[in-house]
JSON list of C-alpha atoms in Angstrom, two decimals:
[
{"chain": "Y", "resi": 97, "resn": "UNK", "atom": "CA", "xyz": [-57.87, -46.24, -56.36]},
{"chain": "Y", "resi": 98, "resn": "UNK", "atom": "CA", "xyz": [-55.62, -43.95, -58.36]},
{"chain": "Y", "resi": 99, "resn": "UNK", "atom": "CA", "xyz": [-56.65, -40.48, -59.52]},
{"chain": "Y", "resi": 100, "resn": "UNK", "atom": "CA", "xyz": [-55.16, -39.79, -62.91]},
{"chain": "Y", "resi": 101, "resn": "UNK", "atom": "CA", "xyz": [-54.71, -36.46, -64.67]},
{"chain": "Y", "resi": 102, "resn": "UNK", "atom": "CA", "xyz": [-53.76, -36.24, -68.34]},
{"chain": "Y", "resi": 103, "resn": "UNK", "atom": "CA", "xyz": [-52.08, -33.22, -69.88]},
{"chain": "Y", "resi": 104, "resn": "UNK", "atom": "CA", "xyz": [-50.24, -32.10, -72.97]},
{"chain": "Y", "resi": 105, "resn": "UNK", "atom": "CA", "xyz": [-52.94, -32.40, -75.58]},
{"chain": "Y", "resi": 106, "resn": "UNK", "atom": "CA", "xyz": [-53.51, -29.73, -78.17]},
{"chain": "Y", "resi": 107, "resn": "UNK", "atom": "CA", "xyz": [-53.85, -28.82, -81.82]},
{"chain": "Y", "resi": 108, "resn": "UNK", "atom": "CA", "xyz": [-51.05, -29.84, -84.17]},
{"chain": "Y", "resi": 109, "resn": "UNK", "atom": "CA", "xyz": [-50.60, -30.23, -87.89]},
{"chain": "Y", "resi": 110, "resn": "UNK", "atom": "CA", "xyz": [-50.35, -33.56, -89.65]},
{"chain": "Y", "resi": 111, "resn": "UNK", "atom": "CA", "xyz": [-46.84, -34.98, -89.43]},
{"chain": "Y", "resi": 112, "resn": "UNK", "atom": "CA", "xyz": [-46.08, -33.28, -86.15]},
{"chain": "Y", "resi": 113, "resn": "UNK", "atom": "CA", "xyz": [-45.18, -34.89, -82.84]},
{"chain": "Y", "resi": 114, "resn": "UNK", "atom": "CA", "xyz": [-46.82, -34.54, -79.45]},
{"chain": "Y", "resi": 115, "resn": "UNK", "atom": "CA", "xyz": [-46.04, -35.94, -76.03]},
{"chain": "Y", "resi": 116, "resn": "UNK", "atom": "CA", "xyz": [-48.90, -36.33, -73.61]},
{"chain": "Y", "resi": 117, "resn": "UNK", "atom": "CA", "xyz": [-48.55, -37.11, -69.94]},
{"chain": "Y", "resi": 118, "resn": "UNK", "atom": "CA", "xyz": [-50.52, -38.73, -67.19]},
{"chain": "Y", "resi": 119, "resn": "UNK", "atom": "CA", "xyz": [-49.76, -38.22, -63.54]},
{"chain": "Y", "resi": 120, "resn": "UNK", "atom": "CA", "xyz": [-51.36, -39.62, -60.43]},
{"chain": "Y", "resi": 121, "resn": "UNK", "atom": "CA", "xyz": [-52.74, -36.84, -58.27]},
{"chain": "Y", "resi": 122, "resn": "UNK", "atom": "CA", "xyz": [-53.65, -39.39, -55.61]},
{"chain": "Y", "resi": 123, "resn": "UNK", "atom": "CA", "xyz": [-52.35, -42.90, -55.13]},
{"chain": "Y", "resi": 124, "resn": "UNK", "atom": "CA", "xyz": [-49.40, -44.52, -56.85]},
{"chain": "Y", "resi": 125, "resn": "UNK", "atom": "CA", "xyz": [-49.09, -46.19, -60.25]},
{"chain": "Y", "resi": 126, "resn": "UNK", "atom": "CA", "xyz": [-46.04, -48.25, -59.29]},
{"chain": "Y", "resi": 127, "resn": "UNK", "atom": "CA", "xyz": [-47.89, -51.56, -58.94]},
{"chain": "Y", "resi": 128, "resn": "UNK", "atom": "CA", "xyz": [-50.09, -51.26, -62.01]},
{"chain": "Y", "resi": 129, "resn": "UNK", "atom": "CA", "xyz": [-49.88, -51.75, -65.70]},
{"chain": "Y", "resi": 130, "resn": "UNK", "atom": "CA", "xyz": [-50.70, -48.44, -67.35]},
{"chain": "Y", "resi": 131, "resn": "UNK", "atom": "CA", "xyz": [-52.47, -47.99, -70.65]},
{"chain": "Y", "resi": 132, "resn": "UNK", "atom": "CA", "xyz": [-53.67, -45.32, -73.02]},
{"chain": "Y", "resi": 133, "resn": "UNK", "atom": "CA", "xyz": [-56.97, -45.43, -74.85]},
{"chain": "Y", "resi": 134, "resn": "UNK", "atom": "CA", "xyz": [-58.56, -42.93, -77.20]},
{"chain": "Y", "resi": 135, "resn": "UNK", "atom": "CA", "xyz": [-62.01, -42.09, -78.40]},
{"chain": "Y", "resi": 136, "resn": "UNK", "atom": "CA", "xyz": [-62.87, -40.06, -81.46]},
{"chain": "Y", "resi": 137, "resn": "UNK", "atom": "CA", "xyz": [-66.28, -38.43, -81.92]},
{"chain": "Y", "resi": 138, "resn": "UNK", "atom": "CA", "xyz": [-68.86, -40.96, -82.97]},
{"chain": "Y", "resi": 139, "resn": "UNK", "atom": "CA", "xyz": [-66.45, -43.87, -82.63]},
{"chain": "Y", "resi": 140, "resn": "UNK", "atom": "CA", "xyz": [-65.85, -46.57, -80.08]},
{"chain": "Y", "resi": 141, "resn": "UNK", "atom": "CA", "xyz": [-63.07, -46.32, -77.58]},
{"chain": "Y", "resi": 142, "resn": "UNK", "atom": "CA", "xyz": [-59.83, -47.70, -79.02]},
{"chain": "Y", "resi": 143, "resn": "UNK", "atom": "CA", "xyz": [-56.81, -49.26, -77.34]},
{"chain": "Y", "resi": 144, "resn": "UNK", "atom": "CA", "xyz": [-53.60, -47.32, -77.93]},
{"chain": "Y", "resi": 145, "resn": "UNK", "atom": "CA", "xyz": [-50.80, -48.78, -75.82]},
{"chain": "Y", "resi": 146, "resn": "UNK", "atom": "CA", "xyz": [-49.98, -50.51, -72.56]},
{"chain": "Y", "resi": 147, "resn": "UNK", "atom": "CA", "xyz": [-46.83, -50.76, -70.45]},
{"chain": "Y", "resi": 148, "resn": "UNK", "atom": "CA", "xyz": [-46.19, -53.26, -67.70]},
{"chain": "Y", "resi": 149, "resn": "UNK", "atom": "CA", "xyz": [-45.50, -52.19, -64.15]},
{"chain": "Y", "resi": 150, "resn": "UNK", "atom": "CA", "xyz": [-41.88, -53.30, -64.50]},
{"chain": "Y", "resi": 151, "resn": "UNK", "atom": "CA", "xyz": [-41.42, -51.33, -67.74]},
{"chain": "Y", "resi": 152, "resn": "UNK", "atom": "CA", "xyz": [-40.22, -54.46, -69.49]},
{"chain": "Y", "resi": 153, "resn": "UNK", "atom": "CA", "xyz": [-43.21, -55.02, -71.74]},
{"chain": "Y", "resi": 154, "resn": "UNK", "atom": "CA", "xyz": [-45.10, -52.71, -74.06]},
{"chain": "Y", "resi": 155, "resn": "UNK", "atom": "CA", "xyz": [-47.84, -53.41, -76.58]},
{"chain": "Y", "resi": 156, "resn": "UNK", "atom": "CA", "xyz": [-49.52, -51.18, -79.12]},
{"chain": "Y", "resi": 157, "resn": "UNK", "atom": "CA", "xyz": [-52.67, -50.98, -81.15]},
{"chain": "Y", "resi": 158, "resn": "UNK", "atom": "CA", "xyz": [-52.22, -51.85, -84.81]},
{"chain": "Y", "resi": 159, "resn": "UNK", "atom": "CA", "xyz": [-52.50, -48.32, -86.15]},
{"chain": "Y", "resi": 160, "resn": "UNK", "atom": "CA", "xyz": [-50.06, -46.88, -83.59]},
{"chain": "Y", "resi": 161, "resn": "UNK", "atom": "CA", "xyz": [-47.21, -49.35, -83.74]},
{"chain": "Y", "resi": 162, "resn": "UNK", "atom": "CA", "xyz": [-44.05, -47.66, -84.96]},
{"chain": "Y", "resi": 163, "resn": "UNK", "atom": "CA", "xyz": [-45.40, -44.14, -84.45]},
{"chain": "Y", "resi": 164, "resn": "UNK", "atom": "CA", "xyz": [-46.30, -44.08, -80.76]},
{"chain": "Y", "resi": 165, "resn": "UNK", "atom": "CA", "xyz": [-44.14, -44.89, -77.75]},
{"chain": "Y", "resi": 166, "resn": "UNK", "atom": "CA", "xyz": [-45.43, -45.44, -74.24]},
{"chain": "Y", "resi": 167, "resn": "UNK", "atom": "CA", "xyz": [-43.13, -44.96, -71.29]},
{"chain": "Y", "resi": 168, "resn": "UNK", "atom": "CA", "xyz": [-43.37, -44.49, -67.58]},
{"chain": "Y", "resi": 169, "resn": "UNK", "atom": "CA", "xyz": [-41.42, -43.02, -64.70]},
{"chain": "Y", "resi": 170, "resn": "UNK", "atom": "CA", "xyz": [-42.53, -44.68, -61.50]},
{"chain": "Y", "resi": 171, "resn": "UNK", "atom": "CA", "xyz": [-40.47, -42.28, -59.41]},
{"chain": "Y", "resi": 172, "resn": "UNK", "atom": "CA", "xyz": [-42.51, -39.41, -60.86]},
{"chain": "Y", "resi": 173, "resn": "UNK", "atom": "CA", "xyz": [-45.75, -41.42, -60.73]},
{"chain": "Y", "resi": 174, "resn": "UNK", "atom": "CA", "xyz": [-46.22, -40.67, -64.40]},
{"chain": "Y", "resi": 175, "resn": "UNK", "atom": "CA", "xyz": [-46.78, -42.32, -67.74]},
{"chain": "Y", "resi": 176, "resn": "UNK", "atom": "CA", "xyz": [-46.20, -40.76, -71.14]},
{"chain": "Y", "resi": 177, "resn": "UNK", "atom": "CA", "xyz": [-47.24, -41.23, -74.73]},
{"chain": "Y", "resi": 178, "resn": "UNK", "atom": "CA", "xyz": [-44.91, -39.92, -77.41]},
{"chain": "Y", "resi": 179, "resn": "UNK", "atom": "CA", "xyz": [-46.78, -39.59, -80.68]},
{"chain": "Y", "resi": 180, "resn": "UNK", "atom": "CA", "xyz": [-44.91, -39.05, -83.93]},
{"chain": "Y", "resi": 181, "resn": "UNK", "atom": "CA", "xyz": [-46.04, -38.62, -87.53]},
{"chain": "Y", "resi": 182, "resn": "UNK", "atom": "CA", "xyz": [-49.51, -37.68, -86.37]},
{"chain": "Y", "resi": 183, "resn": "UNK", "atom": "CA", "xyz": [-52.40, -38.08, -88.76]},
{"chain": "Y", "resi": 184, "resn": "UNK", "atom": "CA", "xyz": [-55.85, -36.43, -88.79]},
{"chain": "Y", "resi": 185, "resn": "UNK", "atom": "CA", "xyz": [-57.32, -39.81, -87.88]},
{"chain": "Y", "resi": 186, "resn": "UNK", "atom": "CA", "xyz": [-55.37, -39.65, -84.61]},
{"chain": "Y", "resi": 187, "resn": "UNK", "atom": "CA", "xyz": [-57.71, -36.89, -83.49]},
{"chain": "Y", "resi": 188, "resn": "UNK", "atom": "CA", "xyz": [-59.42, -38.04, -80.31]},
{"chain": "Y", "resi": 189, "resn": "UNK", "atom": "CA", "xyz": [-59.64, -37.67, -76.58]},
{"chain": "Y", "resi": 190, "resn": "UNK", "atom": "CA", "xyz": [-56.81, -39.67, -75.07]},
{"chain": "Y", "resi": 191, "resn": "UNK", "atom": "CA", "xyz": [-57.37, -41.38, -71.74]},
{"chain": "Y", "resi": 192, "resn": "UNK", "atom": "CA", "xyz": [-54.87, -42.80, -69.29]},
{"chain": "Y", "resi": 193, "resn": "UNK", "atom": "CA", "xyz": [-55.77, -45.87, -67.25]},
{"chain": "Y", "resi": 194, "resn": "UNK", "atom": "CA", "xyz": [-54.36, -47.77, -64.30]},
{"chain": "Y", "resi": 195, "resn": "UNK", "atom": "CA", "xyz": [-55.13, -51.46, -64.38]},
{"chain": "Y", "resi": 196, "resn": "UNK", "atom": "CA", "xyz": [-55.67, -52.67, -60.84]},
{"chain": "Y", "resi": 197, "resn": "UNK", "atom": "CA", "xyz": [-56.47, -56.28, -60.00]},
{"chain": "Y", "resi": 198, "resn": "UNK", "atom": "CA", "xyz": [-59.94, -55.24, -58.87]},
{"chain": "Y", "resi": 199, "resn": "UNK", "atom": "CA", "xyz": [-60.74, -52.63, -61.45]},
{"chain": "Y", "resi": 200, "resn": "UNK", "atom": "CA", "xyz": [-59.47, -49.90, -63.75]},
{"chain": "Y", "resi": 201, "resn": "UNK", "atom": "CA", "xyz": [-59.06, -46.23, -62.97]},
{"chain": "Y", "resi": 202, "resn": "UNK", "atom": "CA", "xyz": [-59.49, -43.65, -65.74]},
{"chain": "Y", "resi": 203, "resn": "UNK", "atom": "CA", "xyz": [-58.39, -40.09, -66.13]},
{"chain": "Y", "resi": 204, "resn": "UNK", "atom": "CA", "xyz": [-60.60, -37.34, -67.52]},
{"chain": "Y", "resi": 205, "resn": "UNK", "atom": "CA", "xyz": [-58.82, -37.32, -70.88]},
{"chain": "Y", "resi": 206, "resn": "UNK", "atom": "CA", "xyz": [-56.89, -34.83, -72.95]},
{"chain": "Y", "resi": 207, "resn": "UNK", "atom": "CA", "xyz": [-57.93, -33.68, -76.42]},
{"chain": "Y", "resi": 208, "resn": "UNK", "atom": "CA", "xyz": [-55.55, -34.20, -79.31]},
{"chain": "Y", "resi": 209, "resn": "UNK", "atom": "CA", "xyz": [-56.53, -32.61, -82.60]},
{"chain": "Y", "resi": 210, "resn": "UNK", "atom": "CA", "xyz": [-54.51, -33.13, -85.78]},
{"chain": "Y", "resi": 211, "resn": "UNK", "atom": "CA", "xyz": [-55.26, -30.82, -88.68]},
{"chain": "Y", "resi": 212, "resn": "UNK", "atom": "CA", "xyz": [-54.63, -31.80, -92.28]}
]
């Protein structure tokens, strides 16, 4: 298993940018596809983005494409989510995940709040 810790969330105004990070406090992410999900109050968890273990493939949720960029640095055991042109509807807890062949590990989440 991989223990994941998200950081970098906060309160920003609409239109601003924010970069959130996820690092592995135990284990390594090198062999796993890494993804971000988010969950807003009262809503279902939503897929945000995924990046392959070889960094050659990324895929985004419909409402994030063009505004969000997922990246990873395997040497630093970290994955990042650069979020631009943030909207109030982007407000949510953002979770990092490591997709293993026998399961998925989740971080505890980081809160992102976008004010209008």
